[in-house]
mmCIF file of C-alpha atoms and ligand atoms in Angstrom:
data_model
loop_
_atom_site.group_PDB
_atom_site.id
_atom_site.type_symbol
_atom_site.label_atom_id
_atom_site.label_comp_id
_atom_site.label_asym_id
_atom_site.label_seq_id
_atom_site.Cartn_x
_atom_site.Cartn_y
_atom_site.Cartn_z
ATOM 1 C CA MET A 10 -0.493 0.317 0.298
ATOM 2 C CA GLY A 11 1.448 2.849 -1.222
ATOM 3 C CA GLN A 12 1.208 7.248 1.500
ATOM 4 C CA PRO A 13 -2.774 7.256 3.133
ATOM 5 C CA VAL A 14 -4.944 10.067 0.838
ATOM 6 C CA ASN A 15 -4.572 12.753 3.335
ATOM 7 C CA VAL A 16 -7.642 14.283 3.814
ATOM 8 C CA GLY A 17 -9.243 17.697 5.294
ATOM 9 C CA VAL A 18 -12.959 18.647 6.393
ATOM 10 C CA VAL A 19 -14.819 21.022 5.559
ATOM 11 C CA GLY A 20 -17.399 21.285 8.017
ATOM 12 C CA CYS A 21 -18.086 19.862 11.655
ATOM 13 C CA GLY A 22 -21.596 19.356 11.949
ATOM 14 C CA ALA A 23 -23.655 16.829 12.473
ATOM 15 C CA ILE A 24 -22.950 14.381 10.289
ATOM 16 C CA SER A 25 -18.958 14.462 10.383
ATOM 17 C CA ALA A 26 -18.711 12.552 13.126
ATOM 18 C CA GLN A 27 -19.455 8.964 10.345
ATOM 19 C CA TYR A 28 -16.560 10.290 8.807
ATOM 20 C CA PHE A 29 -13.807 11.094 12.033
ATOM 21 C CA GLN A 30 -14.826 7.194 13.113
ATOM 22 C CA THR A 31 -14.635 5.642 8.817
ATOM 23 C CA ILE A 32 -11.079 7.486 8.227
ATOM 24 C CA ASP A 33 -10.013 6.405 11.380
ATOM 25 C CA ARG A 34 -10.607 3.472 10.139
ATOM 26 C CA LEU A 35 -8.791 2.930 7.325
ATOM 27 C CA PRO A 36 -5.180 3.011 6.122
ATOM 28 C CA GLN A 37 -6.296 4.316 3.243
ATOM 29 C CA LEU A 38 -6.924 7.746 4.878
ATOM 30 C CA ARG A 39 -5.413 10.189 6.784
ATOM 31 C CA LEU A 40 -7.613 12.931 8.229
ATOM 32 C CA VAL A 41 -5.000 16.079 9.004
ATOM 33 C CA ALA A 42 -6.944 19.146 8.842
ATOM 34 C CA VAL A 43 -10.545 20.552 9.924
ATOM 35 C CA ALA A 44 -12.439 23.786 9.634
ATOM 36 C CA ASP A 45 -15.526 25.011 10.278
ATOM 37 C CA LEU A 46 -16.844 29.058 10.692
ATOM 38 C CA ASP A 47 -17.541 27.458 13.893
ATOM 39 C CA LEU A 48 -14.605 27.145 15.804
ATOM 40 C CA ASP A 49 -15.096 25.891 18.565
ATOM 41 C CA ARG A 50 -17.198 22.556 16.620
ATOM 42 C CA ALA A 51 -14.555 21.424 15.348
ATOM 43 C CA ARG A 52 -12.535 21.745 18.274
ATOM 44 C CA GLU A 53 -15.205 19.427 20.117
ATOM 45 C CA ALA A 54 -15.758 16.868 16.797
ATOM 46 C CA VAL A 55 -12.407 15.691 16.708
ATOM 47 C CA ARG A 56 -11.446 16.192 20.393
ATOM 48 C CA PRO A 57 -11.257 12.114 20.202
ATOM 49 C CA TYR A 58 -8.651 11.930 16.998
ATOM 50 C CA ALA A 59 -4.853 12.967 18.047
ATOM 51 C CA GLY A 60 -2.731 14.769 15.619
ATOM 52 C CA VAL A 61 -6.153 16.840 14.099
ATOM 53 C CA ASP A 62 -5.233 20.362 13.764
ATOM 54 C CA VAL A 63 -8.119 23.101 13.823
ATOM 55 C CA LEU A 64 -8.044 25.092 10.800
ATOM 56 C CA SER A 65 -9.853 28.497 9.389
ATOM 57 C CA VAL A 66 -11.086 27.553 6.167
ATOM 58 C CA ALA A 67 -8.152 29.125 4.470
ATOM 59 C CA GLU A 68 -6.079 27.883 6.456
ATOM 60 C CA LEU A 69 -7.455 24.741 5.432
ATOM 61 C CA MET A 70 -7.187 24.670 1.913
ATOM 62 C CA ALA A 71 -3.561 26.396 2.109
ATOM 63 C CA ASP A 72 -2.378 23.726 3.360
ATOM 64 C CA PRO A 73 -0.322 21.930 1.799
ATOM 65 C CA ARG A 74 -0.286 17.761 2.863
ATOM 66 C CA VAL A 75 -4.115 18.131 2.966
ATOM 67 C CA ASP A 76 -4.761 15.513 -0.799
ATOM 68 C CA VAL A 77 -8.178 16.053 -0.783
ATOM 69 C CA VAL A 78 -10.819 18.188 1.061
ATOM 70 C CA LEU A 79 -13.796 16.423 2.186
ATOM 71 C CA ASN A 80 -16.933 19.357 1.739
ATOM 72 C CA LEU A 81 -19.271 18.037 4.829
ATOM 73 C CA THR A 82 -20.910 22.238 5.054
ATOM 74 C CA VAL A 83 -24.485 22.266 4.489
ATOM 75 C CA PRO A 84 -25.428 21.968 0.579
ATOM 76 C CA ALA A 85 -25.471 26.052 0.201
ATOM 77 C CA ALA A 86 -22.402 26.093 0.954
ATOM 78 C CA HIS A 87 -21.293 22.938 -0.604
ATOM 79 C CA ALA A 88 -20.306 24.555 -4.426
ATOM 80 C CA GLU A 89 -18.240 28.044 -2.891
ATOM 81 C CA VAL A 90 -16.367 25.230 -0.224
ATOM 82 C CA ALA A 91 -16.143 23.035 -2.887
ATOM 83 C CA LEU A 92 -14.526 25.705 -6.147
ATOM 84 C CA GLN A 93 -12.038 26.921 -3.098
ATOM 85 C CA ALA A 94 -11.219 23.326 -2.908
ATOM 86 C CA ILE A 95 -10.800 23.418 -6.466
ATOM 87 C CA ALA A 96 -9.142 26.637 -7.164
ATOM 88 C CA ALA A 97 -5.878 25.362 -3.994
ATOM 89 C CA GLY A 98 -5.360 22.981 -6.126
ATOM 90 C CA LYS A 99 -7.644 19.871 -4.172
ATOM 91 C CA ASP A 100 -9.529 17.866 -5.230
ATOM 92 C CA VAL A 101 -12.871 17.078 -3.726
ATOM 93 C CA TYR A 102 -15.491 15.486 -2.287
ATOM 94 C CA CYS A 103 -18.170 16.583 -0.731
ATOM 95 C CA GLU A 104 -21.218 15.882 0.940
ATOM 96 C CA LYS A 105 -24.720 15.595 -1.012
ATOM 97 C CA PRO A 106 -26.095 17.153 -3.084
ATOM 98 C CA LEU A 107 -23.438 18.158 -5.225
ATOM 99 C CA ALA A 108 -24.707 22.157 -5.252
ATOM 100 C CA ALA A 109 -27.737 24.143 -4.172
ATOM 101 C CA THR A 110 -28.620 24.220 -7.560
ATOM 102 C CA ALA A 111 -27.329 22.309 -10.813
ATOM 103 C CA ALA A 112 -25.625 25.092 -13.074
ATOM 104 C CA ASP A 113 -23.412 25.993 -9.180
ATOM 105 C CA ALA A 114 -22.901 22.250 -9.491
ATOM 106 C CA ALA A 115 -21.469 22.931 -13.131
ATOM 107 C CA ARG A 116 -19.525 25.408 -11.830
ATOM 108 C CA VAL A 117 -17.680 23.462 -10.099
ATOM 109 C CA LEU A 118 -17.524 20.268 -12.680
ATOM 110 C CA GLU A 119 -16.539 22.902 -14.455
ATOM 111 C CA ALA A 120 -13.710 24.665 -12.408
ATOM 112 C CA ALA A 121 -12.136 21.299 -11.787
ATOM 113 C CA ALA A 122 -11.624 20.140 -15.018
ATOM 114 C CA ALA A 123 -10.222 23.051 -15.695
ATOM 115 C CA ALA A 124 -7.830 22.596 -12.994
ATOM 116 C CA ARG A 125 -7.833 18.840 -13.666
ATOM 117 C CA VAL A 126 -8.846 17.954 -10.679
ATOM 118 C CA ARG A 127 -11.248 15.613 -9.245
ATOM 119 C CA VAL A 128 -14.531 15.906 -7.618
ATOM 120 C CA GLY A 129 -16.357 13.220 -6.289
ATOM 121 C CA CYS A 130 -19.272 13.396 -3.806
ATOM 122 C CA ALA A 131 -21.578 11.891 -1.533
ATOM 123 C CA PRO A 132 -24.072 9.093 -1.510
ATOM 124 C CA ASP A 133 -21.638 6.365 -1.398
ATOM 125 C CA THR A 134 -24.451 4.286 0.640
ATOM 126 C CA VAL A 135 -25.167 2.989 -2.993
ATOM 127 C CA LEU A 136 -22.102 0.866 -3.514
ATOM 128 C CA GLY A 137 -22.322 -1.307 0.263
ATOM 129 C CA THR A 138 -23.614 -4.681 -0.311
ATOM 130 C CA GLY A 139 -27.444 -3.528 -0.474
ATOM 131 C CA THR A 140 -27.600 -1.860 -3.582
ATOM 132 C CA GLN A 141 -24.925 -3.269 -4.971
ATOM 133 C CA THR A 142 -25.942 -7.064 -4.852
ATOM 134 C CA ALA A 143 -29.193 -5.882 -6.344
ATOM 135 C CA ARG A 144 -27.642 -4.233 -9.449
ATOM 136 C CA ASN A 145 -25.974 -7.344 -9.649
ATOM 137 C CA ALA A 146 -28.988 -9.992 -9.336
ATOM 138 C CA ILE A 147 -30.385 -6.989 -11.903
ATOM 139 C CA ASP A 148 -26.897 -7.562 -13.948
ATOM 140 C CA ASP A 149 -27.239 -11.699 -13.809
ATOM 141 C CA GLY A 150 -31.175 -11.622 -15.600
ATOM 142 C CA LEU A 151 -32.320 -13.120 -12.575
ATOM 143 C CA ILE A 152 -35.456 -10.651 -13.142
ATOM 144 C CA GLY A 153 -35.289 -10.578 -16.604
ATOM 145 C CA LYS A 154 -35.679 -6.809 -18.208
ATOM 146 C CA PRO A 155 -36.114 -3.897 -15.719
ATOM 147 C CA ILE A 156 -39.595 -2.175 -16.810
ATOM 148 C CA ALA A 157 -40.504 -0.067 -13.783
ATOM 149 C CA ALA A 158 -38.892 0.712 -10.382
ATOM 150 C CA THR A 159 -40.729 2.426 -7.468
ATOM 151 C CA ALA A 160 -38.988 4.439 -4.585
ATOM 152 C CA THR A 161 -40.970 5.646 -1.358
ATOM 153 C CA MET A 162 -39.104 7.411 1.366
ATOM 154 C CA MET A 163 -41.426 9.288 3.717
ATOM 155 C CA THR A 164 -40.788 11.083 7.136
ATOM 156 C CA PRO A 165 -42.526 13.709 8.666
ATOM 157 C CA GLY A 166 -39.120 16.175 8.712
ATOM 158 C CA HIS A 167 -35.969 16.108 9.565
ATOM 159 C CA GLU A 168 -36.314 18.618 12.520
ATOM 160 C CA ARG A 169 -37.773 16.276 14.984
ATOM 161 C CA TRP A 170 -34.098 15.279 15.350
ATOM 162 C CA HIS A 171 -32.023 18.385 14.227
ATOM 163 C CA PRO A 172 -30.783 20.810 15.943
ATOM 164 C CA ASN A 173 -30.010 23.054 13.554
ATOM 165 C CA PRO A 174 -32.409 21.881 10.520
ATOM 166 C CA ASP A 175 -32.940 25.291 8.861
ATOM 167 C CA PHE A 176 -30.930 23.724 5.193
ATOM 168 C CA TYR A 177 -33.712 21.021 5.146
ATOM 169 C CA TYR A 178 -36.294 24.087 4.258
ATOM 170 C CA VAL A 179 -34.532 26.154 2.100
ATOM 171 C CA PRO A 180 -32.869 25.151 -1.979
ATOM 172 C CA GLY A 181 -30.812 23.101 -1.953
ATOM 173 C CA GLY A 182 -33.528 21.351 0.686
ATOM 174 C CA GLY A 183 -36.448 19.841 1.104
ATOM 175 C CA PRO A 184 -37.032 15.434 0.964
ATOM 176 C CA LEU A 185 -35.492 15.456 -2.908
ATOM 177 C CA LEU A 186 -32.629 17.387 -2.592
ATOM 178 C CA ASP A 187 -31.992 15.983 0.793
ATOM 179 C CA MET A 188 -33.032 12.474 0.271
ATOM 180 C CA GLY A 189 -34.236 12.314 -2.688
ATOM 181 C CA PRO A 190 -28.964 11.821 -4.025
ATOM 182 C CA TYR A 191 -29.802 8.637 -2.538
ATOM 183 C CA TYR A 192 -32.995 7.168 -4.080
ATOM 184 C CA ILE A 193 -31.670 8.274 -7.287
ATOM 185 C CA SER A 194 -28.332 7.204 -7.341
ATOM 186 C CA SER A 195 -29.794 3.900 -6.386
ATOM 187 C CA LEU A 196 -32.077 3.809 -9.536
ATOM 188 C CA VAL A 197 -29.064 5.073 -11.195
ATOM 189 C CA THR A 198 -27.230 1.856 -9.918
ATOM 190 C CA LEU A 199 -29.705 -0.658 -11.148
ATOM 191 C CA LEU A 200 -31.665 1.455 -14.266
ATOM 192 C CA GLY A 201 -29.145 3.740 -16.035
ATOM 193 C CA PRO A 202 -29.436 7.415 -16.341
ATOM 194 C CA VAL A 203 -32.645 9.065 -17.016
ATOM 195 C CA ALA A 204 -34.419 10.847 -20.092
ATOM 196 C CA SER A 205 -36.843 12.449 -18.467
ATOM 197 C CA VAL A 206 -39.549 13.444 -16.226
ATOM 198 C CA ILE A 207 -42.818 14.152 -14.531
ATOM 199 C CA GLY A 208 -43.615 15.702 -11.331
ATOM 200 C CA ALA A 209 -46.291 16.853 -9.007
ATOM 201 C CA ALA A 210 -45.956 18.828 -5.157
ATOM 202 C CA SER A 211 -47.408 20.283 -2.002
ATOM 203 C CA ARG A 212 -46.451 21.495 0.724
ATOM 204 C CA THR A 213 -48.093 21.259 4.402
ATOM 205 C CA ARG A 214 -47.127 24.106 5.833
ATOM 206 C CA PRO A 215 -45.386 27.593 6.268
ATOM 207 C CA LYS A 216 -43.239 26.239 8.993
ATOM 208 C CA ARG A 217 -41.136 23.782 10.827
ATOM 209 C CA THR A 218 -41.321 23.602 14.883
ATOM 210 C CA ILE A 219 -37.495 21.814 16.164
ATOM 211 C CA GLY A 220 -37.700 19.874 18.242
ATOM 212 C CA SER A 221 -34.076 18.743 20.112
ATOM 213 C CA GLY A 222 -31.537 21.187 21.524
ATOM 214 C CA PRO A 223 -30.895 24.536 22.017
ATOM 215 C CA ARG A 224 -32.530 25.930 19.374
ATOM 216 C CA GLN A 225 -35.772 23.404 20.300
ATOM 217 C CA GLY A 226 -39.152 25.386 19.922
ATOM 218 C CA GLU A 227 -37.681 28.117 17.666
ATOM 219 C CA GLU A 228 -40.073 27.968 14.187
ATOM 220 C CA ILE A 229 -38.371 28.172 11.070
ATOM 221 C CA PRO A 230 -39.589 28.704 7.675
ATOM 222 C CA VAL A 231 -40.136 26.148 4.835
ATOM 223 C CA LEU A 232 -39.092 27.092 1.686
ATOM 224 C CA VAL A 233 -39.828 24.172 -0.550
ATOM 225 C CA ASP A 234 -41.534 21.619 -1.145
ATOM 226 C CA THR A 235 -42.220 19.467 1.340
ATOM 227 C CA HIS A 236 -44.888 16.220 -0.769
ATOM 228 C CA VAL A 237 -42.881 15.896 -3.799
ATOM 229 C CA THR A 238 -43.735 12.992 -6.408
ATOM 230 C CA GLY A 239 -42.615 12.064 -10.127
ATOM 231 C CA VAL A 240 -42.206 9.365 -12.535
ATOM 232 C CA LEU A 241 -38.403 9.405 -14.015
ATOM 233 C CA VAL A 242 -38.266 7.391 -17.730
ATOM 234 C CA HIS A 243 -34.619 6.292 -17.912
ATOM 235 C CA ALA A 244 -32.724 5.827 -21.432
ATOM 236 C CA SER A 245 -33.324 2.368 -21.183
ATOM 237 C CA GLY A 246 -37.518 2.952 -21.111
ATOM 238 C CA ALA A 247 -37.905 1.551 -17.717
ATOM 239 C CA LEU A 248 -40.259 3.763 -15.363
ATOM 240 C CA SER A 249 -39.192 4.417 -11.539
ATOM 241 C CA THR A 250 -42.287 5.643 -9.504
ATOM 242 C CA LEU A 251 -40.656 8.103 -6.828
ATOM 243 C CA VAL A 252 -42.754 9.440 -4.304
ATOM 244 C CA MET A 253 -39.982 12.260 -1.622
ATOM 245 C CA SER A 254 -41.942 13.157 1.719
ATOM 246 C CA PHE A 255 -41.659 15.354 4.913
ATOM 247 C CA ASP A 256 -44.876 15.263 5.271
ATOM 248 C CA GLY A 257 -46.581 11.853 5.362
ATOM 249 C CA VAL A 258 -46.358 10.715 8.942
ATOM 250 C CA ALA A 259 -45.161 6.236 8.594
ATOM 251 C CA THR A 260 -45.843 4.024 4.753
ATOM 252 C CA LYS A 261 -44.654 0.188 4.943
ATOM 253 C CA ALA A 262 -44.264 0.603 1.197
ATOM 254 C CA PRO A 263 -40.491 -1.207 0.128
ATOM 255 C CA ASN A 264 -38.211 1.702 0.213
ATOM 256 C CA ILE A 265 -37.111 0.868 -3.702
ATOM 257 C CA GLU A 266 -39.227 -2.498 -5.652
ATOM 258 C CA VAL A 267 -37.671 -2.841 -9.149
ATOM 259 C CA HIS A 268 -39.822 -4.347 -11.063
ATOM 260 C CA GLY A 269 -38.502 -6.621 -14.507
ATOM 261 C CA GLU A 270 -40.218 -8.614 -16.863
ATOM 262 C CA LYS A 271 -39.501 -12.423 -14.727
ATOM 263 C CA GLY A 272 -39.722 -11.154 -11.131
ATOM 264 C CA SER A 273 -39.416 -8.441 -8.533
ATOM 265 C CA LEU A 274 -37.019 -7.398 -6.562
ATOM 266 C CA VAL A 275 -36.829 -5.792 -3.047
ATOM 267 C CA VAL A 276 -34.265 -3.493 -3.020
ATOM 268 C CA PRO A 277 -32.760 -1.542 0.558
ATOM 269 C CA ASP A 278 -32.923 2.024 2.426
ATOM 270 C CA PRO A 279 -30.500 3.511 -0.147
ATOM 271 C CA ASN A 280 -29.663 5.601 3.325
ATOM 272 C CA ARG A 281 -27.767 2.731 4.255
ATOM 273 C CA PHE A 282 -25.207 0.248 2.996
ATOM 274 C CA ASP A 283 -26.766 -3.076 3.931
ATOM 275 C CA GLY A 284 -29.559 -4.437 4.296
ATOM 276 C CA PRO A 285 -32.065 -7.762 2.823
ATOM 277 C CA VAL A 286 -32.176 -7.725 -0.879
ATOM 278 C CA LEU A 287 -35.039 -9.839 -1.607
ATOM 279 C CA ILE A 288 -36.954 -11.972 -5.072
ATOM 280 C CA SER A 289 -39.674 -12.687 -5.916
ATOM 281 C CA GLY A 290 -40.093 -16.729 -7.097
ATOM 282 C CA ALA A 291 -43.157 -19.435 -7.304
ATOM 283 C CA ASP A 292 -42.643 -19.855 -3.819
ATOM 284 C CA GLY A 293 -43.002 -16.178 -2.831
ATOM 285 C CA TRP A 294 -39.798 -13.850 -1.474
ATOM 286 C CA ARG A 295 -36.339 -15.484 -0.607
ATOM 287 C CA GLU A 296 -33.616 -13.225 0.122
ATOM 288 C CA LEU A 297 -30.129 -12.919 -1.693
ATOM 289 C CA PRO A 298 -27.315 -13.379 -0.666
ATOM 290 C CA GLU A 299 -24.358 -11.243 -0.780
ATOM 291 C CA SER A 300 -23.376 -10.592 -4.138
ATOM 292 C CA ALA A 301 -21.736 -7.570 -4.519
ATOM 293 C CA GLY A 302 -20.729 -4.014 -2.853
ATOM 294 C CA TYR A 303 -18.373 -2.966 0.380
ATOM 295 C CA VAL A 304 -19.180 -5.934 2.825
ATOM 296 C CA GLY A 305 -19.886 -3.260 6.714
ATOM 297 C CA ALA A 306 -19.069 -0.235 5.636
ATOM 298 C CA GLY A 307 -19.920 3.249 7.098
ATOM 299 C CA ARG A 308 -19.671 7.255 4.984
ATOM 300 C CA GLY A 309 -16.705 8.181 3.816
ATOM 301 C CA VAL A 310 -16.179 4.639 2.098
ATOM 302 C CA GLY A 311 -17.072 6.122 -1.113
ATOM 303 C CA LEU A 312 -13.512 8.507 -0.237
ATOM 304 C CA LEU A 313 -12.015 5.587 0.050
ATOM 305 C CA ASP A 314 -13.040 4.144 -3.809
ATOM 306 C CA PHE A 315 -12.521 7.200 -5.027
ATOM 307 C CA ALA A 316 -8.686 7.091 -3.696
ATOM 308 C CA ALA A 317 -8.502 3.261 -5.092
ATOM 309 C CA THR A 318 -9.033 5.113 -8.881
ATOM 310 C CA PRO A 319 -5.821 5.684 -10.139
ATOM 311 C CA VAL A 320 -5.826 9.397 -11.436
ATOM 312 C CA ASP A 321 -4.584 8.492 -14.799
ATOM 313 C CA GLN A 322 -7.131 5.414 -15.255
ATOM 314 C CA ASN A 323 -9.716 7.932 -14.785
ATOM 315 C CA VAL A 324 -9.979 9.538 -18.018
ATOM 316 C CA GLY A 325 -12.748 7.113 -19.743
ATOM 317 C CA GLN A 326 -12.753 5.594 -16.171
ATOM 318 C CA GLU A 327 -15.098 6.905 -14.050
ATOM 319 C CA LEU A 328 -15.416 7.613 -10.046
ATOM 320 C CA ARG A 329 -17.985 5.389 -8.822
ATOM 321 C CA ALA A 330 -19.460 8.634 -6.447
ATOM 322 C CA GLY A 331 -18.327 11.004 -8.650
ATOM 323 C CA GLY A 332 -18.877 14.499 -10.183
ATOM 324 C CA SER A 333 -20.236 12.927 -13.505
ATOM 325 C CA LEU A 334 -22.823 11.107 -11.689
ATOM 326 C CA ALA A 335 -23.623 13.454 -9.369
ATOM 327 C CA PHE A 336 -23.967 16.317 -11.208
ATOM 328 C CA HIS A 337 -26.952 14.442 -13.045
ATOM 329 C CA VAL A 338 -28.951 13.214 -9.889
ATOM 330 C CA LEU A 339 -28.889 17.099 -9.539
ATOM 331 C CA ASP A 340 -30.228 17.805 -12.747
ATOM 332 C CA VAL A 341 -32.774 14.577 -13.144
ATOM 333 C CA MET A 342 -34.095 16.203 -9.337
ATOM 334 C CA GLU A 343 -34.218 19.937 -10.722
ATOM 335 C CA SER A 344 -35.345 18.713 -13.330
ATOM 336 C CA LEU A 345 -38.665 17.318 -11.453
ATOM 337 C CA LEU A 346 -38.798 20.435 -9.824
ATOM 338 C CA ALA A 347 -39.329 22.360 -12.456
ATOM 339 C CA ALA A 348 -42.183 19.532 -14.423
ATOM 340 C CA ALA A 349 -44.235 19.888 -10.832
ATOM 341 C CA GLY A 350 -44.150 24.260 -11.376
ATOM 342 C CA SER A 351 -44.963 23.716 -14.820
ATOM 343 C CA GLY A 352 -47.583 20.537 -14.758
ATOM 344 C CA THR A 353 -45.235 19.395 -18.431
ATOM 345 C CA ALA A 354 -42.329 16.651 -19.099
ATOM 346 C CA VAL A 355 -39.101 18.108 -18.652
ATOM 347 C CA THR A 356 -36.492 16.444 -20.591
ATOM 348 C CA VAL A 357 -33.342 15.768 -18.756
ATOM 349 C CA THR A 358 -30.032 17.458 -20.708
ATOM 350 C CA SER A 359 -27.487 15.430 -18.406
ATOM 351 C CA THR A 360 -26.302 11.804 -18.906
ATOM 352 C CA CYS A 361 -24.208 10.028 -17.457
ATOM 353 C CA GLU A 362 -22.223 6.423 -16.809
ATOM 354 C CA ARG A 363 -24.579 3.538 -15.179
ATOM 355 C CA PRO A 364 -21.204 3.268 -12.495
ATOM 356 C CA ARG A 365 -19.385 0.724 -12.727
ATOM 357 C CA PRO A 366 -20.030 -1.949 -10.137
ATOM 358 C CA VAL A 367 -18.428 -3.509 -7.214
ATOM 359 C CA ALA A 368 -17.137 -6.272 -7.118
ATOM 360 C CA LEU A 369 -17.755 -8.102 -3.292
ATOM 361 C CA HIS A 370 -15.869 -6.545 -1.132
ATOM 362 C CA PRO A 371 -13.886 -8.416 2.038
ATOM 363 C CA SER A 372 -14.860 -6.191 4.961
ATOM 364 C CA VAL A 373 -13.346 -2.756 5.161
ATOM 365 C CA SER A 374 -14.198 -2.018 9.082
HETATM 366 N N1 NAD B 3 -27.112 14.643 9.372
HETATM 367 C C1 NAD B 3 -27.159 13.555 8.433
HETATM 368 O O1 NAD B 3 -28.156 12.678 9.276
HETATM 369 C C2 NAD B 3 -27.199 13.973 7.315
HETATM 370 C C3 NAD B 3 -26.998 12.812 7.134
HETATM 371 C C4 NAD B 3 -26.618 12.318 5.100
HETATM 372 C C5 NAD B 3 -25.548 13.495 4.544
HETATM 373 N N2 NAD B 3 -26.036 14.956 5.469
HETATM 374 C C6 NAD B 3 -25.132 16.102 4.565
HETATM 375 O O2 NAD B 3 -24.280 16.560 5.017
HETATM 376 C C7 NAD B 3 -24.083 18.132 4.904
HETATM 377 C C8 NAD B 3 -23.631 18.613 6.154
HETATM 378 O O3 NAD B 3 -25.062 18.036 7.156
HETATM 379 P P1 NAD B 3 -25.089 18.454 8.807
HETATM 380 O O4 NAD B 3 -25.784 17.750 9.093
HETATM 381 O O5 NAD B 3 -24.068 17.778 9.155
HETATM 382 O O6 NAD B 3 -25.374 19.327 8.918
HETATM 383 P P2 NAD B 3 -25.124 20.693 10.283
HETATM 384 O O7 NAD B 3 -25.856 21.952 9.806
HETATM 385 O O8 NAD B 3 -25.050 20.229 11.789
HETATM 386 O O9 NAD B 3 -23.299 21.059 9.631
HETATM 387 C C9 NAD B 3 -22.570 21.617 8.797
HETATM 388 C C10 NAD B 3 -21.597 22.389 9.019
HETATM 389 O O10 NAD B 3 -21.113 23.101 8.231
HETATM 390 C C11 NAD B 3 -20.616 24.477 8.889
HETATM 391 N N3 NAD B 3 -20.706 25.191 7.646
HETATM 392 C C12 NAD B 3 -21.535 26.214 6.829
HETATM 393 N N4 NAD B 3 -20.766 26.698 6.198
HETATM 394 C C13 NAD B 3 -19.815 26.778 6.310
HETATM 395 C C14 NAD B 3 -19.033 26.311 4.776
HETATM 396 N N5 NAD B 3 -18.694 28.235 4.624
HETATM 397 N N6 NAD B 3 -17.277 26.876 5.412
HETATM 398 C C15 NAD B 3 -17.167 26.397 7.052
HETATM 399 N N7 NAD B 3 -17.520 25.989 7.797
HETATM 400 C C16 NAD B 3 -18.966 25.732 6.969
HETATM 401 C C17 NAD B 3 -21.247 24.530 10.047
HETATM 402 O O11 NAD B 3 -20.911 25.830 9.754
HETATM 403 C C18 NAD B 3 -22.100 23.560 10.656
HETATM 404 O O12 NAD B 3 -20.356 23.129 11.581
HETATM 405 C C19 NAD B 3 -25.331 18.391 4.613
HETATM 406 O O13 NAD B 3 -24.895 18.618 2.827
HETATM 407 C C20 NAD B 3 -26.073 17.422 4.853
HETATM 408 O O14 NAD B 3 -27.720 16.895 3.661
HETATM 409 C C21 NAD B 3 -26.104 15.093 6.545
#
C-alpha cells in the first residue's frame, strides 16, 4: 500500500462524526485537518482524534498536506467551498447534493476540469452490499428485463431530531434534494440514467418547529415543497415512480422495488449500506446472499473508492461516487421540480454512465 490520502474536512456538524470514524479505521485515508465557521464546533468534533489540526477554512485550503477536501458543509455552501478547494488545486469530495442548484454544480465541474482535479460526491451508501447486490441480480438477469421501479421515502421531517434543521427547508433542501440523492443514485445504479421526468409537489405548512437541541421550540420558515412525487423515464425505457415526503407520518412501502419481466426485487434503504435484498419467486419472496459491494461500510467509503481509482486511469473511467453521477442526479431532481411547477414533462439534458459495479469487497472495518 502507498502513502495514505490526506483528508482535510470543512464542516464539522452532525454528519462529520460518521466520516471521522470511517477515516480513522481506514489505513488508506488520514485525517490531517478540519475547519468550520464555528471553530469551537470543529475542536469538539475532533477531540477523540489525536494529531488533527483545527484551522480556518483559508488555512486548510492552503495546507500543502491536504490532498482532498471533504466538504461536509450545508448544501448552500457546497459549491463555494468546493470552488475554494479546486482553486487551491485540491481534489474535493462533497456531501450531497453536489450543490444547491445544477448551475452551481456545473460551475464546480467546469472549474475542476480546468484545474485537472477530481470531484467526488456522496452518497456512497449505494456502493454497499444492499444496492450492489440488487444491481448484480439485475445484471445476472434474475428478474429479466427491468420494466419499472418504485421508490418511497416518508418522514414527518428531520427537524424532530436535527438541532439546526434550517437547511432542510431552504432551496437545496426539501425531501427531494435531501433524500432524493440516495434514491436516484440507487435507481441510476440499478436502471441507468434518466431521460425525462414528470412530477407534482405540495407543501403542507409554512413553518416547522425545531424538536431538539438548544433551539428546541423555535419556528423556522419552509421555503420548499415538502411532498414531491414524480415519474423518472430512464433512457432504457424503464419507469421509476418516486414519492419523497417530509409530510407523511409513516409508511410500510419498501424503500425501493424493481420490477422485471420475470420477477421483482426489494432493494434495501439506499440511505444505508446494507440490508436484505429480496427476490420474488414461485414460493414467495426469498433473500439473496450478499454478492457485491463494500461489506461493513460506513460513510466515507466513497472517499476510499475515490482514492483507490487511479488518476491516470480516470480518463474514461468515471469515479463511482463521482461528479458526473452527482450532477446528473441533481439535474434529474431539478427537472422534476420544474416539471411539478409547470405541469408538463421535462427532458433531462444531462446524462451519465451507469456507475461501474463494485465487486464483493471484504470488510472495510
Ligand atoms: N445530518 C445527517 O444525518 C446527514 C446525513 C447524510 C448527509 N448529510 C449531509 O451532510 C451535509 C452537512 O449536514 P449536517 O447535518 O452535518 O449539517 P450541520 O448544519 O449539522 O453542519 C454543517 C457544518 O458546516 C459548517 N459550515 C457551513 N457553511 C460553512 C462554510 N462556508 N465554511 C465552513 N464551514 C461551514 C457549519 O458551521 C456547520 O458546523 C449536508 O449536505 C447534508 O445533506 C447529513
